[in-house]
PDB file of C-alpha atoms in Angstrom:
ATOM      1  CA  MET I  72     -80.737 -75.646 -21.678  1.00  0.00           C
ATOM      2  CA  THR I  73     -78.098 -78.310 -22.318  1.00  0.00           C
ATOM      3  CA  VAL I  74     -76.694 -79.768 -19.090  1.00  0.00           C
ATOM      4  CA  THR I  75     -73.086 -80.942 -19.197  1.00  0.00           C
ATOM      5  CA  LEU I  76     -70.841 -82.781 -16.739  1.00  0.00           C
ATOM      6  CA  ILE I  77     -67.064 -82.511 -17.176  1.00  0.00           C
ATOM      7  CA  THR I  78     -64.766 -84.698 -15.088  1.00  0.00           C
ATOM      8  CA  GLY I  79     -61.376 -83.455 -13.925  1.00  0.00           C
ATOM      9  CA  ALA I  80     -62.491 -79.935 -14.728  1.00  0.00           C
ATOM     10  CA  ASN I  81     -60.984 -77.680 -12.073  1.00  0.00           C
ATOM     11  CA  LYS I  82     -57.988 -76.821 -14.302  1.00  0.00           C
ATOM     12  CA  GLY I  83     -56.455 -77.218 -17.746  1.00  0.00           C
ATOM     13  CA  ILE I  84     -58.515 -78.376 -20.708  1.00  0.00           C
ATOM     14  CA  GLY I  85     -61.426 -79.333 -18.466  1.00  0.00           C
ATOM     15  CA  ARG I  86     -61.809 -75.858 -16.979  1.00  0.00           C
ATOM     16  CA  GLU I  87     -61.440 -74.195 -20.375  1.00  0.00           C
ATOM     17  CA  THR I  88     -64.027 -76.562 -21.845  1.00  0.00           C
ATOM     18  CA  ALA I  89     -66.364 -75.575 -19.020  1.00  0.00           C
ATOM     19  CA  ARG I  90     -65.722 -71.882 -19.636  1.00  0.00           C
ATOM     20  CA  GLN I  91     -66.484 -72.159 -23.331  1.00  0.00           C
ATOM     21  CA  LEU I  92     -69.593 -74.276 -22.863  1.00  0.00           C
ATOM     22  CA  VAL I  93     -70.974 -71.864 -20.267  1.00  0.00           C
ATOM     23  CA  ALA I  94     -70.432 -69.060 -22.787  1.00  0.00           C
ATOM     24  CA  LEU I  95     -72.482 -71.089 -25.270  1.00  0.00           C
ATOM     25  CA  GLY I  96     -75.346 -71.404 -22.803  1.00  0.00           C
ATOM     26  CA  HIS I  97     -74.690 -74.814 -21.255  1.00  0.00           C
ATOM     27  CA  ASP I  98     -75.491 -75.493 -17.609  1.00  0.00           C
ATOM     28  CA  VAL I  99     -72.127 -77.016 -16.665  1.00  0.00           C
ATOM     29  CA  TRP I 100     -71.170 -79.217 -13.726  1.00  0.00           C
ATOM     30  CA  ILE I 101     -67.452 -79.161 -12.936  1.00  0.00           C
ATOM     31  CA  GLY I 102     -66.421 -82.515 -11.478  1.00  0.00           C
ATOM     32  CA  SER I 103     -63.322 -82.360  -9.292  1.00  0.00           C
ATOM     33  CA  ARG I 104     -61.637 -84.617  -6.752  1.00  0.00           C
ATOM     34  CA  ASP I 105     -60.981 -81.584  -4.512  1.00  0.00           C
ATOM     35  CA  PRO I 106     -64.266 -79.867  -3.625  1.00  0.00           C
ATOM     36  CA  ALA I 107     -62.602 -76.544  -2.802  1.00  0.00           C
ATOM     37  CA  ARG I 108     -60.731 -76.381  -6.108  1.00  0.00           C
ATOM     38  CA  GLY I 109     -63.821 -77.449  -7.983  1.00  0.00           C
ATOM     39  CA  ALA I 110     -65.931 -74.777  -6.304  1.00  0.00           C
ATOM     40  CA  ALA I 111     -63.328 -72.103  -7.077  1.00  0.00           C
ATOM     41  CA  ALA I 112     -63.164 -73.106 -10.737  1.00  0.00           C
ATOM     42  CA  ALA I 113     -66.949 -73.204 -10.991  1.00  0.00           C
ATOM     43  CA  ALA I 114     -67.259 -69.739  -9.486  1.00  0.00           C
ATOM     44  CA  GLU I 115     -64.668 -68.445 -11.954  1.00  0.00           C
ATOM     45  CA  VAL I 116     -66.435 -69.718 -15.075  1.00  0.00           C
ATOM     46  CA  GLY I 117     -70.062 -69.533 -13.959  1.00  0.00           C
ATOM     47  CA  ALA I 118     -70.663 -73.254 -13.518  1.00  0.00           C
ATOM     48  CA  ARG I 119     -71.779 -75.596 -10.741  1.00  0.00           C
ATOM     49  CA  SER I 120     -69.409 -77.937  -8.946  1.00  0.00           C
ATOM     50  CA  VAL I 121     -69.664 -81.477  -7.655  1.00  0.00           C
ATOM     51  CA  GLN I 122     -67.091 -83.633  -5.880  1.00  0.00           C
ATOM     52  CA  LEU I 123     -66.175 -86.446  -8.257  1.00  0.00           C
ATOM     53  CA  ASP I 124     -63.209 -88.798  -8.107  1.00  0.00           C
ATOM     54  CA  VAL I 125     -63.374 -91.089 -11.148  1.00  0.00           C
ATOM     55  CA  THR I 126     -61.341 -93.754  -9.303  1.00  0.00           C
ATOM     56  CA  ASP I 127     -63.890 -94.012  -6.486  1.00  0.00           C
ATOM     57  CA  ASP I 128     -67.193 -95.811  -7.096  1.00  0.00           C
ATOM     58  CA  ASP I 129     -68.952 -94.147  -4.166  1.00  0.00           C
ATOM     59  CA  SER I 130     -67.802 -90.690  -5.257  1.00  0.00           C
ATOM     60  CA  VAL I 131     -69.052 -91.263  -8.807  1.00  0.00           C
ATOM     61  CA  ARG I 132     -72.426 -92.559  -7.655  1.00  0.00           C
ATOM     62  CA  ALA I 133     -72.847 -89.642  -5.235  1.00  0.00           C
ATOM     63  CA  ALA I 134     -71.932 -87.103  -7.917  1.00  0.00           C
ATOM     64  CA  LEU I 135     -74.492 -88.440 -10.386  1.00  0.00           C
ATOM     65  CA  ALA I 136     -77.083 -88.626  -7.622  1.00  0.00           C
ATOM     66  CA  THR I 137     -76.450 -84.943  -6.892  1.00  0.00           C
ATOM     67  CA  ILE I 138     -76.940 -84.069 -10.556  1.00  0.00           C
ATOM     68  CA  ALA I 139     -80.104 -86.177 -10.731  1.00  0.00           C
ATOM     69  CA  ALA I 140     -81.475 -84.498  -7.602  1.00  0.00           C
ATOM     70  CA  ALA I 141     -81.022 -81.078  -9.217  1.00  0.00           C
ATOM     71  CA  GLY I 142     -83.858 -82.064 -11.560  1.00  0.00           C
ATOM     72  CA  THR I 143     -82.324 -80.571 -14.709  1.00  0.00           C
ATOM     73  CA  GLY I 144     -81.343 -83.849 -16.360  1.00  0.00           C
ATOM     74  CA  LEU I 145     -78.019 -84.495 -18.071  1.00  0.00           C
ATOM     75  CA  ASP I 146     -77.300 -84.235 -21.797  1.00  0.00           C
ATOM     76  CA  VAL I 147     -73.528 -84.257 -22.227  1.00  0.00           C
ATOM     77  CA  VAL I 148     -70.684 -85.989 -20.410  1.00  0.00           C
ATOM     78  CA  VAL I 149     -67.064 -85.027 -21.089  1.00  0.00           C
ATOM     79  CA  HIS I 150     -64.575 -87.581 -19.750  1.00  0.00           C
ATOM     80  CA  ASN I 151     -61.616 -85.292 -19.159  1.00  0.00           C
ATOM     81  CA  ALA I 152     -60.008 -86.645 -15.969  1.00  0.00           C
ATOM     82  CA  GLY I 153     -56.626 -88.176 -16.725  1.00  0.00           C
ATOM     83  CA  VAL I 154     -53.106 -88.816 -15.512  1.00  0.00           C
ATOM     84  CA  LEU I 155     -49.763 -89.035 -17.302  1.00  0.00           C
ATOM     85  CA  THR I 156     -46.634 -90.636 -15.918  1.00  0.00           C
ATOM     86  CA  THR I 157     -43.299 -91.745 -17.320  1.00  0.00           C
ATOM     87  CA  ASP I 158     -42.960 -94.330 -14.536  1.00  0.00           C
ATOM     88  CA  LEU I 159     -43.356 -97.932 -15.604  1.00  0.00           C
ATOM     89  CA  ASP I 160     -44.229-100.221 -12.740  1.00  0.00           C
ATOM     90  CA  GLY I 161     -47.247-101.939 -11.240  1.00  0.00           C
ATOM     91  CA  PRO I 162     -48.589 -99.067  -9.098  1.00  0.00           C
ATOM     92  CA  ALA I 163     -48.183 -96.576 -11.944  1.00  0.00           C
ATOM     93  CA  ALA I 164     -49.996 -98.947 -14.319  1.00  0.00           C
ATOM     94  CA  LEU I 165     -52.889 -99.424 -11.916  1.00  0.00           C
ATOM     95  CA  ARG I 166     -53.242 -95.673 -11.398  1.00  0.00           C
ATOM     96  CA  SER I 167     -53.038 -94.917 -15.127  1.00  0.00           C
ATOM     97  CA  PHE I 168     -55.657 -97.452 -16.151  1.00  0.00           C
ATOM     98  CA  ASP I 169     -57.914 -96.764 -13.172  1.00  0.00           C
ATOM     99  CA  THR I 170     -58.060 -93.051 -14.000  1.00  0.00           C
ATOM    100  CA  ASN I 171     -57.798 -93.000 -17.790  1.00  0.00           C
ATOM    101  CA  ALA I 172     -59.896 -96.056 -18.627  1.00  0.00           C
ATOM    102  CA  VAL I 173     -61.803 -97.589 -15.706  1.00  0.00           C
ATOM    103  CA  GLY I 174     -62.989 -94.136 -14.680  1.00  0.00           C
ATOM    104  CA  ILE I 175     -64.790 -93.873 -18.017  1.00  0.00           C
ATOM    105  CA  VAL I 176     -66.744 -97.024 -17.203  1.00  0.00           C
ATOM    106  CA  ARG I 177     -67.643 -95.821 -13.699  1.00  0.00           C
ATOM    107  CA  VAL I 178     -68.913 -92.430 -14.844  1.00  0.00           C
ATOM    108  CA  THR I 179     -70.655 -93.679 -17.981  1.00  0.00           C
ATOM    109  CA  GLU I 180     -72.518 -96.434 -16.185  1.00  0.00           C
ATOM    110  CA  ALA I 181     -73.654 -94.031 -13.469  1.00  0.00           C
ATOM    111  CA  ALA I 182     -74.699 -91.429 -16.057  1.00  0.00           C
ATOM    112  CA  LEU I 183     -76.573 -93.730 -18.459  1.00  0.00           C
ATOM    113  CA  PRO I 184     -79.996 -93.440 -16.788  1.00  0.00           C
ATOM    114  CA  LEU I 185     -79.860 -89.632 -17.116  1.00  0.00           C
ATOM    115  CA  LEU I 186     -78.418 -89.734 -20.638  1.00  0.00           C
ATOM    116  CA  ARG I 187     -81.156 -92.071 -21.856  1.00  0.00           C
ATOM    117  CA  ALA I 188     -83.730 -89.489 -20.760  1.00  0.00           C
ATOM    118  CA  SER I 189     -82.053 -86.733 -22.799  1.00  0.00           C
ATOM    119  CA  ALA I 190     -83.307 -85.689 -26.225  1.00  0.00           C
ATOM    120  CA  ALA I 191     -79.736 -85.407 -27.543  1.00  0.00           C
ATOM    121  CA  PRO I 192     -77.315 -87.384 -25.345  1.00  0.00           C
ATOM    122  CA  ASN I 193     -73.639 -86.965 -26.137  1.00  0.00           C
ATOM    123  CA  VAL I 194     -70.496 -88.395 -24.531  1.00  0.00           C
ATOM    124  CA  VAL I 195     -67.017 -87.112 -25.360  1.00  0.00           C
ATOM    125  CA  THR I 196     -63.856 -88.836 -24.148  1.00  0.00           C
ATOM    126  CA  VAL I 197     -60.714 -86.722 -24.080  1.00  0.00           C
ATOM    127  CA  SER I 198     -58.382 -89.422 -25.363  1.00  0.00           C
ATOM    128  CA  SER I 199     -55.111 -89.118 -27.279  1.00  0.00           C
ATOM    129  CA  SER I 200     -53.542 -90.013 -30.585  1.00  0.00           C
ATOM    130  CA  ALA I 201     -50.717 -91.343 -28.411  1.00  0.00           C
ATOM    131  CA  GLY I 202     -53.083 -94.281 -27.961  1.00  0.00           C
ATOM    132  CA  SER I 203     -53.487 -94.793 -31.708  1.00  0.00           C
ATOM    133  CA  PHE I 204     -51.670 -97.865 -33.048  1.00  0.00           C
ATOM    134  CA  TRP I 205     -51.573 -96.122 -36.432  1.00  0.00           C
ATOM    135  CA  ALA I 206     -49.859 -93.045 -35.000  1.00  0.00           C
ATOM    136  CA  VAL I 207     -47.329 -94.749 -32.728  1.00  0.00           C
ATOM    137  CA  THR I 208     -46.146 -97.049 -35.540  1.00  0.00           C
ATOM    138  CA  ASN I 209     -45.804 -94.209 -38.054  1.00  0.00           C
ATOM    139  CA  PRO I 210     -42.274 -92.678 -38.030  1.00  0.00           C
ATOM    140  CA  GLU I 211     -43.668 -89.498 -39.548  1.00  0.00           C
ATOM    141  CA  ARG I 212     -45.880 -88.873 -36.512  1.00  0.00           C
ATOM    142  CA  ALA I 213     -44.698 -87.231 -33.280  1.00  0.00           C
ATOM    143  CA  GLU I 214     -46.374 -90.023 -31.305  1.00  0.00           C
ATOM    144  CA  TYR I 215     -43.862 -92.511 -32.735  1.00  0.00           C
ATOM    145  CA  GLY I 216     -41.129 -91.337 -30.364  1.00  0.00           C
ATOM    146  CA  LEU I 217     -43.139 -90.613 -27.211  1.00  0.00           C
ATOM    147  CA  PRO I 218     -41.845 -92.634 -24.219  1.00  0.00           C
ATOM    148  CA  LEU I 219     -45.285 -92.898 -22.614  1.00  0.00           C
ATOM    149  CA  ALA I 220     -46.108 -96.588 -22.434  1.00  0.00           C
ATOM    150  CA  LEU I 221     -48.793 -96.404 -19.754  1.00  0.00           C
ATOM    151  CA  TYR I 222     -50.395 -93.215 -21.025  1.00  0.00           C
ATOM    152  CA  SER I 223     -50.547 -94.573 -24.562  1.00  0.00           C
ATOM    153  CA  ALA I 224     -51.887 -97.951 -23.498  1.00  0.00           C
ATOM    154  CA  SER I 225     -54.529 -96.501 -21.182  1.00  0.00           C
ATOM    155  CA  LYS I 226     -55.648 -93.989 -23.817  1.00  0.00           C
ATOM    156  CA  ALA I 227     -55.940 -96.816 -26.357  1.00  0.00           C
ATOM    157  CA  ALA I 228     -58.225 -98.486 -23.824  1.00  0.00           C
ATOM    158  CA  ALA I 229     -60.171 -95.238 -23.378  1.00  0.00           C
ATOM    159  CA  THR I 230     -60.779 -94.979 -27.114  1.00  0.00           C
ATOM    160  CA  MET I 231     -61.802 -98.630 -27.360  1.00  0.00           C
ATOM    161  CA  LEU I 232     -64.262 -98.250 -24.478  1.00  0.00           C
ATOM    162  CA  THR I 233     -65.767 -95.195 -26.151  1.00  0.00           C
ATOM    163  CA  LEU I 234     -66.222 -97.013 -29.446  1.00  0.00           C
ATOM    164  CA  GLN I 235     -67.731-100.042 -27.742  1.00  0.00           C
ATOM    165  CA  TYR I 236     -70.183 -97.824 -25.869  1.00  0.00           C
ATOM    166  CA  ALA I 237     -71.168 -96.263 -29.207  1.00  0.00           C
ATOM    167  CA  LYS I 238     -72.006 -99.731 -30.544  1.00  0.00           C
ATOM    168  CA  ALA I 239     -73.876-100.761 -27.395  1.00  0.00           C
ATOM    169  CA  HIS I 240     -75.939 -97.549 -27.160  1.00  0.00           C
ATOM    170  CA  PRO I 241     -76.785 -96.307 -30.662  1.00  0.00           C
ATOM    171  CA  GLY I 242     -79.165 -93.719 -29.231  1.00  0.00           C
ATOM    172  CA  ILE I 243     -76.272 -91.921 -27.529  1.00  0.00           C
ATOM    173  CA  ARG I 244     -73.351 -90.388 -29.398  1.00  0.00           C
ATOM    174  CA  PHE I 245     -69.956 -91.489 -28.089  1.00  0.00           C
ATOM    175  CA  ASN I 246     -66.727 -90.069 -29.522  1.00  0.00           C
ATOM    176  CA  ALA I 247     -63.104 -89.931 -28.395  1.00  0.00           C
ATOM    177  CA  VAL I 248     -61.112 -86.789 -29.140  1.00  0.00           C
ATOM    178  CA  GLU I 249     -57.444 -85.900 -29.550  1.00  0.00           C
ATOM    179  CA  PRO I 250     -57.450 -82.241 -28.433  1.00  0.00           C
ATOM    180  CA  GLY I 251     -53.916 -81.504 -29.656  1.00  0.00           C
ATOM    181  CA  PRO I 252     -50.658 -81.055 -27.729  1.00  0.00           C
ATOM    182  CA  THR I 253     -51.470 -78.770 -24.825  1.00  0.00           C
ATOM    183  CA  ALA I 254     -49.422 -76.939 -22.208  1.00  0.00           C
ATOM    184  CA  THR I 255     -50.931 -78.156 -18.930  1.00  0.00           C
ATOM    185  CA  ASP I 256     -49.664 -79.407 -15.570  1.00  0.00           C
ATOM    186  CA  MET I 257     -49.541 -82.916 -17.057  1.00  0.00           C
ATOM    187  CA  THR I 258     -47.237 -81.913 -19.903  1.00  0.00           C
ATOM    188  CA  ALA I 259     -45.108 -79.358 -18.054  1.00  0.00           C
ATOM    189  CA  ALA I 260     -42.105 -81.684 -17.991  1.00  0.00           C
ATOM    190  CA  PHE I 261     -42.113 -81.785 -21.797  1.00  0.00           C
ATOM    191  CA  GLY I 262     -42.358 -78.023 -22.263  1.00  0.00           C
ATOM    192  CA  ILE I 263     -44.646 -78.339 -25.263  1.00  0.00           C
ATOM    193  CA  GLY I 264     -48.150 -77.494 -26.319  1.00  0.00           C
ATOM    194  CA  ARG I 265     -50.584 -74.723 -27.071  1.00  0.00           C
ATOM    195  CA  SER I 266     -52.995 -73.067 -24.674  1.00  0.00           C
ATOM    196  CA  ALA I 267     -55.683 -75.099 -22.940  1.00  0.00           C
ATOM    197  CA  ALA I 268     -58.265 -72.721 -24.428  1.00  0.00           C
ATOM    198  CA  ASP I 269     -57.188 -73.637 -27.968  1.00  0.00           C
ATOM    199  CA  SER I 270     -57.404 -77.363 -27.284  1.00  0.00           C
ATOM    200  CA  ALA I 271     -60.699 -77.001 -25.427  1.00  0.00           C
ATOM    201  CA  ARG I 272     -62.261 -75.669 -28.612  1.00  0.00           C
ATOM    202  CA  VAL I 273     -61.711 -79.094 -30.199  1.00  0.00           C
ATOM    203  CA  VAL I 274     -63.520 -80.769 -27.291  1.00  0.00           C
ATOM    204  CA  VAL I 275     -66.322 -78.205 -27.376  1.00  0.00           C
ATOM    205  CA  ALA I 276     -66.867 -78.807 -31.093  1.00  0.00           C
ATOM    206  CA  LEU I 277     -67.720 -82.451 -30.392  1.00  0.00           C
ATOM    207  CA  ALA I 278     -69.666 -81.660 -27.221  1.00  0.00           C
ATOM    208  CA  THR I 279     -71.966 -79.321 -29.141  1.00  0.00           C
ATOM    209  CA  THR I 280     -72.704 -81.338 -32.277  1.00  0.00           C
ATOM    210  CA  GLY I 281     -76.326 -82.222 -32.935  1.00  0.00           C
ATOM    211  CA  PRO I 282     -78.099 -85.590 -32.795  1.00  0.00           C
ATOM    212  CA  ASP I 283     -76.983 -86.436 -36.332  1.00  0.00           C
ATOM    213  CA  GLY I 284     -73.299 -85.870 -35.555  1.00  0.00           C
ATOM    214  CA  LEU I 285     -70.479 -88.389 -35.526  1.00  0.00           C
ATOM    215  CA  THR I 286     -70.451 -91.384 -33.244  1.00  0.00           C
ATOM    216  CA  GLY I 287     -67.925 -94.158 -32.662  1.00  0.00           C
ATOM    217  CA  THR I 288     -64.845 -92.198 -33.734  1.00  0.00           C
ATOM    218  CA  LEU I 289     -61.465 -90.967 -32.564  1.00  0.00           C
ATOM    219  CA  THR I 290     -61.339 -87.403 -33.843  1.00  0.00           C
ATOM    220  CA  ASP I 291     -58.970 -84.441 -33.845  1.00  0.00           C
ATOM    221  CA  GLU I 292     -59.594 -80.915 -35.096  1.00  0.00           C
ATOM    222  CA  ALA I 293     -59.187 -82.070 -38.704  1.00  0.00           C
ATOM    223  CA  GLY I 294     -61.676 -84.938 -38.420  1.00  0.00           C
ATOM    224  CA  PRO I 295     -61.678 -88.697 -37.678  1.00  0.00           C
ATOM    225  CA  LEU I 296     -58.279 -90.337 -37.093  1.00  0.00           C
ATOM    226  CA  PRO I 297     -57.233 -93.910 -37.894  1.00  0.00           C
ATOM    227  CA  TRP I 298     -56.176 -95.710 -34.763  1.00  0.00           C
TER     228      TRP I 298
END
């Protein structure tokens, strides 16, 4: 059975990704800052839960230790935890980069020993085309007019980290994904987006590709994106 950890998975795209992967036979760990919310989401979709705050080194280490102690290994990591703010100041910048980019480093580094032991290790970063230089400089793209400096910059960093990990660990597939505009708590102020279930299918497609699948890409549902 494929064992998968999803960060920030008690709601939105993360929870829907968990639901769909469980339906496909994955043994899924829902990582959540709030243990009660994580446990409730896990019970709803048939997954396990573990307390995991991607901005806290001790929390990340403890979460991966819990997964290791379960003895089932770990095959897939989905970096889904993220924040979006329209504020533009020092504290907002630190929070955005700590969650959207540095959190990827914390979780990946803690997960690497388990991933190296997997027969088909796979890491998927839920990034954004809002962090694509190609998209935000193209007047024909919706990203061109988005006033999301910190979100875009931190997602550009998330994609770069993912690609660099792919180069550093050729035995593990690393891909970043643009899941599509989605109606979640993060985007409620914009009043846009499709269902989380629809966008989760894009994440699930990458999380379930075989050992010969893509690596080192930023991808949306149509395929690799320039960035």
